Coordinates of C-alpha atoms in Angstrom, one line a residue:
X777 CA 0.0 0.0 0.0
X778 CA 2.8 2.2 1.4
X779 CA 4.3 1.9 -2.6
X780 CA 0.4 2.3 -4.3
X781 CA 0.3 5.8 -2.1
X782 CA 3.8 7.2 -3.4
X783 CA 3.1 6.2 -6.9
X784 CA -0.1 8.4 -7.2
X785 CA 1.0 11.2 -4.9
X786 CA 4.4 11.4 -7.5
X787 CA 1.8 11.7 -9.7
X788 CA -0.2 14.2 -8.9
X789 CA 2.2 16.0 -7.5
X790 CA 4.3 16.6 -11.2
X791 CA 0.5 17.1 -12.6
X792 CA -0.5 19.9 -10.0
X793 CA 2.3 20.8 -7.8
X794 CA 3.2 19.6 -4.1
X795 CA 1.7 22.2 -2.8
X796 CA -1.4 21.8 -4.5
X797 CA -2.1 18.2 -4.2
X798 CA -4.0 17.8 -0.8
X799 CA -3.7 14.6 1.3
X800 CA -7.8 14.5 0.7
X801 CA -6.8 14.8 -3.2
X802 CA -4.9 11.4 -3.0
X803 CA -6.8 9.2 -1.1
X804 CA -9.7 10.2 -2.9
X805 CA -7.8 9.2 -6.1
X806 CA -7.3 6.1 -4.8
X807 CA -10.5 5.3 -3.2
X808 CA -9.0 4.6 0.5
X809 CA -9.5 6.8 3.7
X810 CA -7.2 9.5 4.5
X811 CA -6.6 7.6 7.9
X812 CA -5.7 4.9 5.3
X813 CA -1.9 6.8 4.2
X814 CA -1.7 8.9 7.9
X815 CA -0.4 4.8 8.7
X816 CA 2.3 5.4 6.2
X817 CA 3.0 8.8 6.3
X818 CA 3.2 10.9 9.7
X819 CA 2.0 14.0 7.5
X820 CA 2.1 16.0 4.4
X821 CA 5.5 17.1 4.7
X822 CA 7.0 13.1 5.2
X823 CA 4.6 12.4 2.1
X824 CA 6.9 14.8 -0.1
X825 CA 9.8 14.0 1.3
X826 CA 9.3 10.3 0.5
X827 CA 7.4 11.0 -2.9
X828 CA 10.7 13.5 -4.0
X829 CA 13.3 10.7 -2.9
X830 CA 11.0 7.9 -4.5
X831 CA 10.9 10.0 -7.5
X832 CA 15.2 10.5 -7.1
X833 CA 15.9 7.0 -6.8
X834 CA 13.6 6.0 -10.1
X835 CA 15.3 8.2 -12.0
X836 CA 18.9 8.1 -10.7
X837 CA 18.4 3.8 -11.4
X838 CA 16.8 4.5 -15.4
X839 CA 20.2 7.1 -15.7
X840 CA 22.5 4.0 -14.1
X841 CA 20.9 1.7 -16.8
X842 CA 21.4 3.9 -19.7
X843 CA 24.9 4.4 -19.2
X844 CA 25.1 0.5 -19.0
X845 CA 23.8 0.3 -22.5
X846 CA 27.6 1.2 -24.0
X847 CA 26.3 4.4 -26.5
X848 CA 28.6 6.8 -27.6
X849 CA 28.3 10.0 -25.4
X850 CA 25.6 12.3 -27.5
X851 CA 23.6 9.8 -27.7
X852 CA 23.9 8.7 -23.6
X853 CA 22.2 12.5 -23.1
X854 CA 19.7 12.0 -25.6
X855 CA 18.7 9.1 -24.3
X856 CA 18.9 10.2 -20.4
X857 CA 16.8 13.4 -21.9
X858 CA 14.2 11.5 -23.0
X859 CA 14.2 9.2 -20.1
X860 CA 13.6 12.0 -17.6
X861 CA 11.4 13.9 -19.9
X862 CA 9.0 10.5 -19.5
X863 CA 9.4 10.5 -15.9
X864 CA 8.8 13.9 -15.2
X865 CA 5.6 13.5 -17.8
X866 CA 6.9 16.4 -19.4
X867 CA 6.4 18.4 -16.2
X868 CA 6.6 22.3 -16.6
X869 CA 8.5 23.8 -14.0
X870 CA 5.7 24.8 -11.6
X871 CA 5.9 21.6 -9.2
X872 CA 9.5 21.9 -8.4
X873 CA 8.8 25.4 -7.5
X874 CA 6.2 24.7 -5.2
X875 CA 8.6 22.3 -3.7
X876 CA 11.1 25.0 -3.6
X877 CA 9.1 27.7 -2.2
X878 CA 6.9 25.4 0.3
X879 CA 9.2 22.7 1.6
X880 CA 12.8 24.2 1.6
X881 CA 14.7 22.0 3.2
X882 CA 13.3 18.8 1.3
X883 CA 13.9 21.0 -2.3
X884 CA 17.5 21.6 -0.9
X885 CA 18.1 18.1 -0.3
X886 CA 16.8 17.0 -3.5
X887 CA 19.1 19.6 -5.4
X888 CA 22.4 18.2 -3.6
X889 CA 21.4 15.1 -3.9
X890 CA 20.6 15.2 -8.5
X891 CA 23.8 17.8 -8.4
X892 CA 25.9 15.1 -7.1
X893 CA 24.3 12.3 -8.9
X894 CA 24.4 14.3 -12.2
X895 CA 27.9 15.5 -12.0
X896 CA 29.3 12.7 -11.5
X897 CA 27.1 11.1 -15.1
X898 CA 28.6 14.3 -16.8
X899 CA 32.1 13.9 -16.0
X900 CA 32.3 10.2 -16.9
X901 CA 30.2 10.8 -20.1
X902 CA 32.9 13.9 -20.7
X903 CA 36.1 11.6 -20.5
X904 CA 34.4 8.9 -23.0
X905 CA 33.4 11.2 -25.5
X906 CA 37.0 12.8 -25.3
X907 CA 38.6 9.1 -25.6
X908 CA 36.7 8.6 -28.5
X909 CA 37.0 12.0 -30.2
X910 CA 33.7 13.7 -29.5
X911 CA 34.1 16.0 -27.5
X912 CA 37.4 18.4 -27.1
X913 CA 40.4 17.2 -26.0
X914 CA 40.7 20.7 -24.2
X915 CA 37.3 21.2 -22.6
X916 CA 37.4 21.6 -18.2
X917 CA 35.7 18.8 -17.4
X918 CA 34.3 19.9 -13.9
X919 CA 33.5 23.5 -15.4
X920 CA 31.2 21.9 -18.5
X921 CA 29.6 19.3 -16.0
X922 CA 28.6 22.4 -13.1
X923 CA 27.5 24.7 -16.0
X924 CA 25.3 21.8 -17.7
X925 CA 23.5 21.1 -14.2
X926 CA 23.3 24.8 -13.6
X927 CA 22.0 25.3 -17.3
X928 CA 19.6 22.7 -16.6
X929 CA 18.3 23.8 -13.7
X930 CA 17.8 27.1 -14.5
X931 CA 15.9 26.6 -17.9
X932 CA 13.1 25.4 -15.1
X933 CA 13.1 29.1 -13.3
X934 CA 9.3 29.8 -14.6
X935 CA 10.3 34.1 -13.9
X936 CA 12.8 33.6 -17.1
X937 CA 11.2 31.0 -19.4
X938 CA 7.8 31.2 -18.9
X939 CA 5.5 28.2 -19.5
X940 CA 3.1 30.2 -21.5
X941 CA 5.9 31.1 -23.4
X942 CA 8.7 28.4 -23.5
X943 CA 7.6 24.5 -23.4
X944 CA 9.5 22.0 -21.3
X945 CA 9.8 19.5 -23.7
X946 CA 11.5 21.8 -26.3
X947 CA 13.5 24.1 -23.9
X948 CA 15.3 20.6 -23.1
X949 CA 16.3 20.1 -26.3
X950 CA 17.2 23.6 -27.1
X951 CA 19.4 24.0 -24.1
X952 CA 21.0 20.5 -24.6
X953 CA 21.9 21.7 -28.4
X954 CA 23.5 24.4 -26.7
X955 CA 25.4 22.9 -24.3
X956 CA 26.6 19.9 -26.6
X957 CA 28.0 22.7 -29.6
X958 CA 30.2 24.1 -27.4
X959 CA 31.9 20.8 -27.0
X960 CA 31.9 18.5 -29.7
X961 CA 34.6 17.8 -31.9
X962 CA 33.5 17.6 -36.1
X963 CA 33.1 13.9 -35.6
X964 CA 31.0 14.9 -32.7
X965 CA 29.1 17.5 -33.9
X966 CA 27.9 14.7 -37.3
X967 CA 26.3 12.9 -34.5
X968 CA 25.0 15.8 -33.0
X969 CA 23.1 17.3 -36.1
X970 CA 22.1 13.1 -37.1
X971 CA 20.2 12.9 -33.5
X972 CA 18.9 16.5 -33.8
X973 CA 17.2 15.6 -37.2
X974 CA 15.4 12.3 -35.5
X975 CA 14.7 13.8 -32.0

């Protein structure tokens, strides 16, 4: 049950916001009493905390898989884009700043915990694309891999890309042709435009 309750509240709370989504909202969704997930959850605020490291852990696995898979290292963040784009159901950026705004210390926790977690996948995927002549020789490896979590991060900040404005789907894309140009090699940058023409 305790699983059942996390996999709806994840879902409503990328769908309306974490904020939004009321504990009524849930078990209402899922036909049980409210009494039903206070047996799992102490309150609203252990709920989110659960629901955001549920979500962290989902994702940070799918990443671990991908990178299993052996593809060159354009491809690797296509893939992982696409992969997150599916698990975030294409969110806009409006939950994770409820999240930010209403539970602090759980958004802060979060953010240290995918800034670790994606660093580290950007500095390994950095090193094979060099080996195999993707990417620059002379890129700074822990500079590109800071400025392509802070790049990602900040394409979300709703006060500069509005959602009226800007889709999430497309603003991923946009930003991750950005941040790839400035780093591939010719052979890299073949690959590049191939996967841009498909995605």
């Amino acid at each position: 049950m305790r699983d059942t309750i996390l996999k709806k509240a994840n879902e409503m709370f990328l769908a309306y916001g974490f904020k939004s989504v009321t504990m009524d909202d849930i078990a209402t969704e899922l036909g049980i009493s409210k009494k039903t997930i206070y047996q799992h959850f102490a309150n609203k605020n252990d709920l989110v905390e659960a629901s955001t490291d549920h979500l962290f852990e989902t994702v940070s696995c799918g990443i671990d898989n991908i990178r299993e898979q052996d593809k060159n290292s354009i491809e690797e963040i296509f893939i992982i884009r696409s992969f997150m784009m599916q698990q975030l159901n294409n969110e806009s950026a409006s939950p994770f700043y409820q999240l930010q705004k209403f539970f602090p210390k759980i958004f802060s926790c979060l953010r240290a915990k995918q800034f670790e977690k994606m660093n580290d996948c950007m500095i390994e995927n950095q090193a094979k694309g060099i080996e195999h002549g993707l990417y620059r020789p002379d890129i700074d490896v822990n500079f590109i891999s800071r400025m392509y979590f802070t790049g990602l991060t900040g394409i979300k900040d709703s006060d500069v890309f509005p959602t009226d404005q800007f889709n999430a789907y497309e603003l991923t894309q946009k930003f991750l042709e950005y941040h790839l140009r400035a780093i591939v090699t010719p052979k890299g940058l073949k690959i590049l435009e191939g996967l841009i023409k498909t995605d």
